[in-house]
Tab-separated table of N, CA and C and ligand atoms in Angstrom:
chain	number	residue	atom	x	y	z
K	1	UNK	N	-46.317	-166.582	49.407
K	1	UNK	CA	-47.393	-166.992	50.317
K	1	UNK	C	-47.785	-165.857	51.247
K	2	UNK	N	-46.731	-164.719	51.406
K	2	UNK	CA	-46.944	-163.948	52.446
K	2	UNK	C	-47.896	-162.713	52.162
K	3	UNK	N	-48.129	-162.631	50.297
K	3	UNK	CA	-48.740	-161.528	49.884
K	3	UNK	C	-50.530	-162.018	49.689
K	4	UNK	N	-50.754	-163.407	50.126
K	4	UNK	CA	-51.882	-163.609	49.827
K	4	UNK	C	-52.615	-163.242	50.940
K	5	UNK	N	-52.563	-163.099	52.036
K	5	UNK	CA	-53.548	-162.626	53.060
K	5	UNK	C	-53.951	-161.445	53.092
K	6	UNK	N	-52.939	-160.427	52.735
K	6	UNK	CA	-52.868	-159.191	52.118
K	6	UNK	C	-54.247	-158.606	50.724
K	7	UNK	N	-53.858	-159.437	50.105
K	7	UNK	CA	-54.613	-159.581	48.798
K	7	UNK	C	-56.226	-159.488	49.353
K	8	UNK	N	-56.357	-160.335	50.344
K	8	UNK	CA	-57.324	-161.054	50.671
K	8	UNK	C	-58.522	-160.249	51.383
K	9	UNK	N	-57.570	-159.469	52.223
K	9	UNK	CA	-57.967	-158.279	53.343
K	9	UNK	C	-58.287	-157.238	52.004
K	10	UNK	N	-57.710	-157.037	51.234
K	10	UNK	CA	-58.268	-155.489	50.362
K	10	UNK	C	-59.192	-156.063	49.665
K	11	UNK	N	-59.628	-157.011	49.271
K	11	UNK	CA	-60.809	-157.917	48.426
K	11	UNK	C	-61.642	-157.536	48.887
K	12	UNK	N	-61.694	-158.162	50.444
K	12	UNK	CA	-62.563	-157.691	51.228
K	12	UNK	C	-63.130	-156.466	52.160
K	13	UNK	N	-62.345	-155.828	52.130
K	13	UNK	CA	-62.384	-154.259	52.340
K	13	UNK	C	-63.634	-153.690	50.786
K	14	UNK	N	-62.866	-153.786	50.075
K	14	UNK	CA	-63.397	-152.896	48.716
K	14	UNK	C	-65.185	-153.687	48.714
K	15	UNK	N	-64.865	-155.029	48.827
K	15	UNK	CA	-66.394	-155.650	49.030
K	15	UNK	C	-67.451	-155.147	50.166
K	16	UNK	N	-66.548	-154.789	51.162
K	16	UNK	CA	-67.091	-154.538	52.598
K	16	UNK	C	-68.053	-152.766	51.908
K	17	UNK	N	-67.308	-151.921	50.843
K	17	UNK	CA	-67.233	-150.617	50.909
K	17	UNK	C	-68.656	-150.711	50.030
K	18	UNK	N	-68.518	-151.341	49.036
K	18	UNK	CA	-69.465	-150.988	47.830
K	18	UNK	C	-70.956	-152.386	48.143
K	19	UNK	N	-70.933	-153.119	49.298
K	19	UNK	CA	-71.568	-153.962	49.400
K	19	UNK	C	-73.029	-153.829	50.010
K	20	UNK	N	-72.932	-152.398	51.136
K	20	UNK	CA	-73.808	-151.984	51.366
K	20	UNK	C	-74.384	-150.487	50.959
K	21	UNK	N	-74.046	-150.356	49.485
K	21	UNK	CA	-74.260	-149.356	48.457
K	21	UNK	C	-74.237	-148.341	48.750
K	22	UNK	N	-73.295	-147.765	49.920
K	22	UNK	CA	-72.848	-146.145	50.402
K	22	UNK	C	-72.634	-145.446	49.269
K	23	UNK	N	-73.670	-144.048	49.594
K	23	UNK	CA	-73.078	-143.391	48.225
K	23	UNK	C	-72.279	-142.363	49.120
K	24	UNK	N	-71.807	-141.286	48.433
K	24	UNK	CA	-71.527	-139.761	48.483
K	24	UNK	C	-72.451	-138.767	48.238
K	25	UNK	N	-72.609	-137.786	48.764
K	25	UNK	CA	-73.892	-137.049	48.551
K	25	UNK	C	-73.080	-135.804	48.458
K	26	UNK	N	-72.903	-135.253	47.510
K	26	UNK	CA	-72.560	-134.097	47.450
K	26	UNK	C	-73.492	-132.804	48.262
K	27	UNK	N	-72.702	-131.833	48.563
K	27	UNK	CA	-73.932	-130.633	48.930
K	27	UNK	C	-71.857	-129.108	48.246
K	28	UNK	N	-73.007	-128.224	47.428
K	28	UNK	CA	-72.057	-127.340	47.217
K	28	UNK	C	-72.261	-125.890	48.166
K	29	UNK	N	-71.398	-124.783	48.627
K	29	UNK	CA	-71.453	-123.931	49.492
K	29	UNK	C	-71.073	-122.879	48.620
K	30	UNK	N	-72.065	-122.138	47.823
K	30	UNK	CA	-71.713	-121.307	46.972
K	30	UNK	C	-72.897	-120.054	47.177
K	31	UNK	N	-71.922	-118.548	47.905
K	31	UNK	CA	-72.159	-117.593	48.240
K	31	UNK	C	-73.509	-117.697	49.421
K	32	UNK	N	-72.321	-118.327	50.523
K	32	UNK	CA	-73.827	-118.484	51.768
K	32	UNK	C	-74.327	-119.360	51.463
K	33	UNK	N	-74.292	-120.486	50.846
K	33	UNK	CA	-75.729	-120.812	51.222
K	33	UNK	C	-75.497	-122.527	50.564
K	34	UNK	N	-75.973	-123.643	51.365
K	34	UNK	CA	-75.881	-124.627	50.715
K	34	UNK	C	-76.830	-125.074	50.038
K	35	UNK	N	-75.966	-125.803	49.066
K	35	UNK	CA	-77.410	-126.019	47.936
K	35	UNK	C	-76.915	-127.713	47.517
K	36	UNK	N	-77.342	-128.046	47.309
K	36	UNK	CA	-79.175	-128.094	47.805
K	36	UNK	C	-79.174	-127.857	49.472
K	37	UNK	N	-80.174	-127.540	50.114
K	37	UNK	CA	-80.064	-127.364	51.261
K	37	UNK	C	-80.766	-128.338	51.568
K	38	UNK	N	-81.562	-128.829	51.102
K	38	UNK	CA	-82.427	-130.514	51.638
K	38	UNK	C	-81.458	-131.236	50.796
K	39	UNK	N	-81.054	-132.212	51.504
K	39	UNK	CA	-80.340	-134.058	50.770
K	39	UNK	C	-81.005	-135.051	51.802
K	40	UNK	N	-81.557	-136.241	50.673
K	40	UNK	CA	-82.027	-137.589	51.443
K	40	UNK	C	-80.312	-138.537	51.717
K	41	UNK	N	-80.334	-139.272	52.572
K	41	UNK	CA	-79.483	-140.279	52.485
K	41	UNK	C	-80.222	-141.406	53.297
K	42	UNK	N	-79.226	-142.254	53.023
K	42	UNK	CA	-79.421	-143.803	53.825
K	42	UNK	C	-78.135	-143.547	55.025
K	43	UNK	N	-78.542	-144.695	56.122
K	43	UNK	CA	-77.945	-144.597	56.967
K	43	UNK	C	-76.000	-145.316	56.389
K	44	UNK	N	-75.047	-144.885	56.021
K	44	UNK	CA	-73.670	-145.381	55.625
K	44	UNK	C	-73.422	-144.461	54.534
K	45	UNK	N	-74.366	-143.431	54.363
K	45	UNK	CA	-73.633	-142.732	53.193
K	45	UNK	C	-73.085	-141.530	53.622
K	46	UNK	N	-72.230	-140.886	53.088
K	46	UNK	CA	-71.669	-139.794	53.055
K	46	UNK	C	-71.511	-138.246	52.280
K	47	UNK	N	-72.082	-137.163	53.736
K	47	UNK	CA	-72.488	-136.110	53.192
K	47	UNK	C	-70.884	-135.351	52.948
K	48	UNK	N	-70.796	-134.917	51.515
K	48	UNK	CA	-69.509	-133.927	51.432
K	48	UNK	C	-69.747	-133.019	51.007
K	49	UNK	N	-69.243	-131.505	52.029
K	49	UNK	CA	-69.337	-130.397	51.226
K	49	UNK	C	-68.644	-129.663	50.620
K	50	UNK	N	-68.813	-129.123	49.361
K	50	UNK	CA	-67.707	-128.649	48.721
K	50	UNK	C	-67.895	-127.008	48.664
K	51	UNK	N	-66.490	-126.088	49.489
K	51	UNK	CA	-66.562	-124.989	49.918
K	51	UNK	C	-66.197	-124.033	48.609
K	52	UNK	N	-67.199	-122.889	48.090
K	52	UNK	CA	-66.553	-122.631	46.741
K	52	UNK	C	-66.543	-121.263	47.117
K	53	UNK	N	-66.558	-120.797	48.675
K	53	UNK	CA	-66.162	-119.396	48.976
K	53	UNK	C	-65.194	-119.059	49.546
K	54	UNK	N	-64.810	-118.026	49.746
K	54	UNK	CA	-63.498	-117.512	49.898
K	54	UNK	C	-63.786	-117.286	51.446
K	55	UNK	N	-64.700	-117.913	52.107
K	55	UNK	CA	-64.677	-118.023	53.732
K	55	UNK	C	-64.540	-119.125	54.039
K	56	UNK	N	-64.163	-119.554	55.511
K	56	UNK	CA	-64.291	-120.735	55.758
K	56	UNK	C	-66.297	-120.791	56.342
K	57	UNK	N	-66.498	-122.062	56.415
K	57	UNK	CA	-67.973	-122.478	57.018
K	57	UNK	C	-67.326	-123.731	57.749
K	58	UNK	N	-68.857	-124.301	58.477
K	58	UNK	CA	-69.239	-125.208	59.084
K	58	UNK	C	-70.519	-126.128	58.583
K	59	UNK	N	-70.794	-126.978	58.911
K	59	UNK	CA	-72.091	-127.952	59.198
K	59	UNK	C	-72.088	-128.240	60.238
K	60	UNK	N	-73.279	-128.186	60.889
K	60	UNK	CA	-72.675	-127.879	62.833
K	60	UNK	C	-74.297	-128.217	62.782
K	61	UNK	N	-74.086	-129.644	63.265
K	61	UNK	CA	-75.593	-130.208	63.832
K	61	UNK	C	-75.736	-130.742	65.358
K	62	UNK	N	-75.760	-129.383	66.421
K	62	UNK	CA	-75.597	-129.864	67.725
K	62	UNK	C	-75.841	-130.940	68.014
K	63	UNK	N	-75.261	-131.694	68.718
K	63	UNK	CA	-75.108	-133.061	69.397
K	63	UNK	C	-75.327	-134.505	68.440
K	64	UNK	N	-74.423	-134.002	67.025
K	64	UNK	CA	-74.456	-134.633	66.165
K	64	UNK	C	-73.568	-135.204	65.259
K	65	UNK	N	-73.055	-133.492	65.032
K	65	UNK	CA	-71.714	-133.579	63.607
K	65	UNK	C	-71.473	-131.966	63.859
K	66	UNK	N	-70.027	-131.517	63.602
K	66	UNK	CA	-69.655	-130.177	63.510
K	66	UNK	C	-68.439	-130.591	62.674
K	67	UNK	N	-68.594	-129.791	61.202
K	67	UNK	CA	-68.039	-130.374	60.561
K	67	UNK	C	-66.755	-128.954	60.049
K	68	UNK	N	-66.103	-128.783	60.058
K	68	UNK	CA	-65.288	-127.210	59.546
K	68	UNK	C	-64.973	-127.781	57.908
K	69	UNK	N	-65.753	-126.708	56.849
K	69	UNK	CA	-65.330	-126.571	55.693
K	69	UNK	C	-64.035	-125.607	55.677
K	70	UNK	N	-63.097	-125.645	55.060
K	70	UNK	CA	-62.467	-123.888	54.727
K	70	UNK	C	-62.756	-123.689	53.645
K	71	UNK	N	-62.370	-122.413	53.456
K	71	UNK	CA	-62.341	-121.623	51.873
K	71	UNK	C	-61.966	-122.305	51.113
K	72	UNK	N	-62.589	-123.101	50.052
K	72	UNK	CA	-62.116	-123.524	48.930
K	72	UNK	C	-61.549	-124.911	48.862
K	73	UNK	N	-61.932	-125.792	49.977
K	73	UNK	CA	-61.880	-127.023	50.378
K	73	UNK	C	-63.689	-127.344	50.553
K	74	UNK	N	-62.632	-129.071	50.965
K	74	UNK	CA	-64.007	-129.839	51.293
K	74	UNK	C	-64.251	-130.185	52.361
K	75	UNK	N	-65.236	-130.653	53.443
K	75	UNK	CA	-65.512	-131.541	54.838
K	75	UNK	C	-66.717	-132.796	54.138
K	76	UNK	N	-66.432	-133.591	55.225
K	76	UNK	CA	-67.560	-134.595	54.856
K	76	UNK	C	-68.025	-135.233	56.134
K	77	UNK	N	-69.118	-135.784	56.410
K	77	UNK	CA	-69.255	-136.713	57.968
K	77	UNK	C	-70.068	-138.008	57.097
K	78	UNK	N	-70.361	-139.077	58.159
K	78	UNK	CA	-70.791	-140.273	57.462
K	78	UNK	C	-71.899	-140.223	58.264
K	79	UNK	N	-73.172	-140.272	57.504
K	79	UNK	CA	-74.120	-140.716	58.474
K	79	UNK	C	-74.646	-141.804	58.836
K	80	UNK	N	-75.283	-142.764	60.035
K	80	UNK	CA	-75.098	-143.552	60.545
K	80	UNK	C	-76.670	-143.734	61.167
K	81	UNK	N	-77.675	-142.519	61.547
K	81	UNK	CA	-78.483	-142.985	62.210
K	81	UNK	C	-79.718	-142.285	61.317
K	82	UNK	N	-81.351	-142.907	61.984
K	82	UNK	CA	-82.013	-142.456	60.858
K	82	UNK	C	-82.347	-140.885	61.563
K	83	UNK	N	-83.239	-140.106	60.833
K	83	UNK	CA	-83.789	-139.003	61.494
K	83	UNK	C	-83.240	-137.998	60.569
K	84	UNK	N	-84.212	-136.872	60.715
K	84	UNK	CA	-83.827	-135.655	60.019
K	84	UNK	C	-82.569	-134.825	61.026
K	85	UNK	N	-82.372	-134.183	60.432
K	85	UNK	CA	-80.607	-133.836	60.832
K	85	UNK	C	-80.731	-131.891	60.210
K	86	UNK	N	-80.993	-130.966	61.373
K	86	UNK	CA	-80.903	-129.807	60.736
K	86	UNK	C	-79.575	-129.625	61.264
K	87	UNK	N	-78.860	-128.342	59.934
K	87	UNK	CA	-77.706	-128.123	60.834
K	87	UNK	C	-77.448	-126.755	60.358
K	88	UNK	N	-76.632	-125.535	60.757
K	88	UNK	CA	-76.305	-124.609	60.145
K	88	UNK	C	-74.727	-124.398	60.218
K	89	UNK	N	-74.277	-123.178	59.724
K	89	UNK	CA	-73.002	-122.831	59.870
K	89	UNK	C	-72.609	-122.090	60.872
K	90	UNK	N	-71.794	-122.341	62.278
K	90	UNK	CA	-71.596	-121.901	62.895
K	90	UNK	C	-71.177	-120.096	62.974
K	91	UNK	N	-70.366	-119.678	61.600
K	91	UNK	CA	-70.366	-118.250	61.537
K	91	UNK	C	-71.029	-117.759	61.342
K	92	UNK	N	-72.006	-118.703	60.106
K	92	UNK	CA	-73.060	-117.524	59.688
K	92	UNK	C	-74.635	-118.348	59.766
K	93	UNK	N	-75.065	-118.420	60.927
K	93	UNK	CA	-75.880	-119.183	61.691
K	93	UNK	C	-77.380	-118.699	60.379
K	94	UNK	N	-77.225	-117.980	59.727
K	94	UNK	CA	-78.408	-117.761	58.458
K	94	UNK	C	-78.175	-118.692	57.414
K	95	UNK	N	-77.287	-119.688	57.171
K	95	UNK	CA	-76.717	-120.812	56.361
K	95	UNK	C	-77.348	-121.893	57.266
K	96	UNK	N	-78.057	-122.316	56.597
K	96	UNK	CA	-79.229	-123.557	56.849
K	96	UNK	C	-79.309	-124.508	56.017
K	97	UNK	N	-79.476	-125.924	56.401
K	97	UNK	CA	-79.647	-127.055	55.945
K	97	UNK	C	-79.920	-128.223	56.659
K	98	UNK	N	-80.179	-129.001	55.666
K	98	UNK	CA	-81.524	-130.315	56.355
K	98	UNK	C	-80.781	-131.577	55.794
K	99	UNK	N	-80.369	-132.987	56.553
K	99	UNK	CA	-80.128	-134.220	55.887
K	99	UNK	C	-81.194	-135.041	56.557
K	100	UNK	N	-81.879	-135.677	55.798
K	100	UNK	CA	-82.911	-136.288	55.931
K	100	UNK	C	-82.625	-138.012	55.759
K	101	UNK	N	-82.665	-138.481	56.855
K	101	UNK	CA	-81.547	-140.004	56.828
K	101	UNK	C	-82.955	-140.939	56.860
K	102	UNK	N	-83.303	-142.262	55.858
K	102	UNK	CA	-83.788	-142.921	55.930
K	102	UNK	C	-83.773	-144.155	55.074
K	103	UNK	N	-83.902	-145.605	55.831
K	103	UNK	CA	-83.786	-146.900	54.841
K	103	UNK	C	-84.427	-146.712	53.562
U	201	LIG	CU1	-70.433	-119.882	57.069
């Protein structure tokens, strides 16, 4: 009896996750520069970037998201509100990109 509430809560979790159709949005960081550098999302989805240089970066959208990639890892933030969203990389402030959040 004690494992059914349990059960019950991850049912609803996994329902809670895929119910309001959050995707993942990939963005890749390969030599400077993210690409795609424009991504649309909806407000619950999630931007991840995948670092394929041998530096570390950022996504650094003042008063927004500052996100630290490293070398050869990933970062991700969830976005939540609508509006275009520029952001660059804090080291190398010539690394530019745009998330463009809308229903
Ligand atoms: Cu950088």
């Amino acid at each position: 009896m004690s494992i059914l509430p349990g059960l019950l809560l991850a049912a609803g979790l996994s329902l809670a996750g895929t119910a309001a159709g959050a995707a993942t949005i990939e963005v890749t960081i390969d030599q400077m520069e993210f690409k795609p550098a424009v991504v649309m999302a909806r407000p619950g989805d999630t931007i991840l970037w995948r670092n394929k240089d041998v530096m570390d970066h950022t996504a650094t959208s003042r008063g927004n998201f500052d996100v630290e990639i490293p070398a050869g890892k990933s970062g991700s933030v969830v976005v939540k509100a609508d509006g275009r969203f520029e952001y660059e990389c804090r080291y190398h402030p010539n690394m530019t990109g745009r998330i463009e959040v809308a229903r």
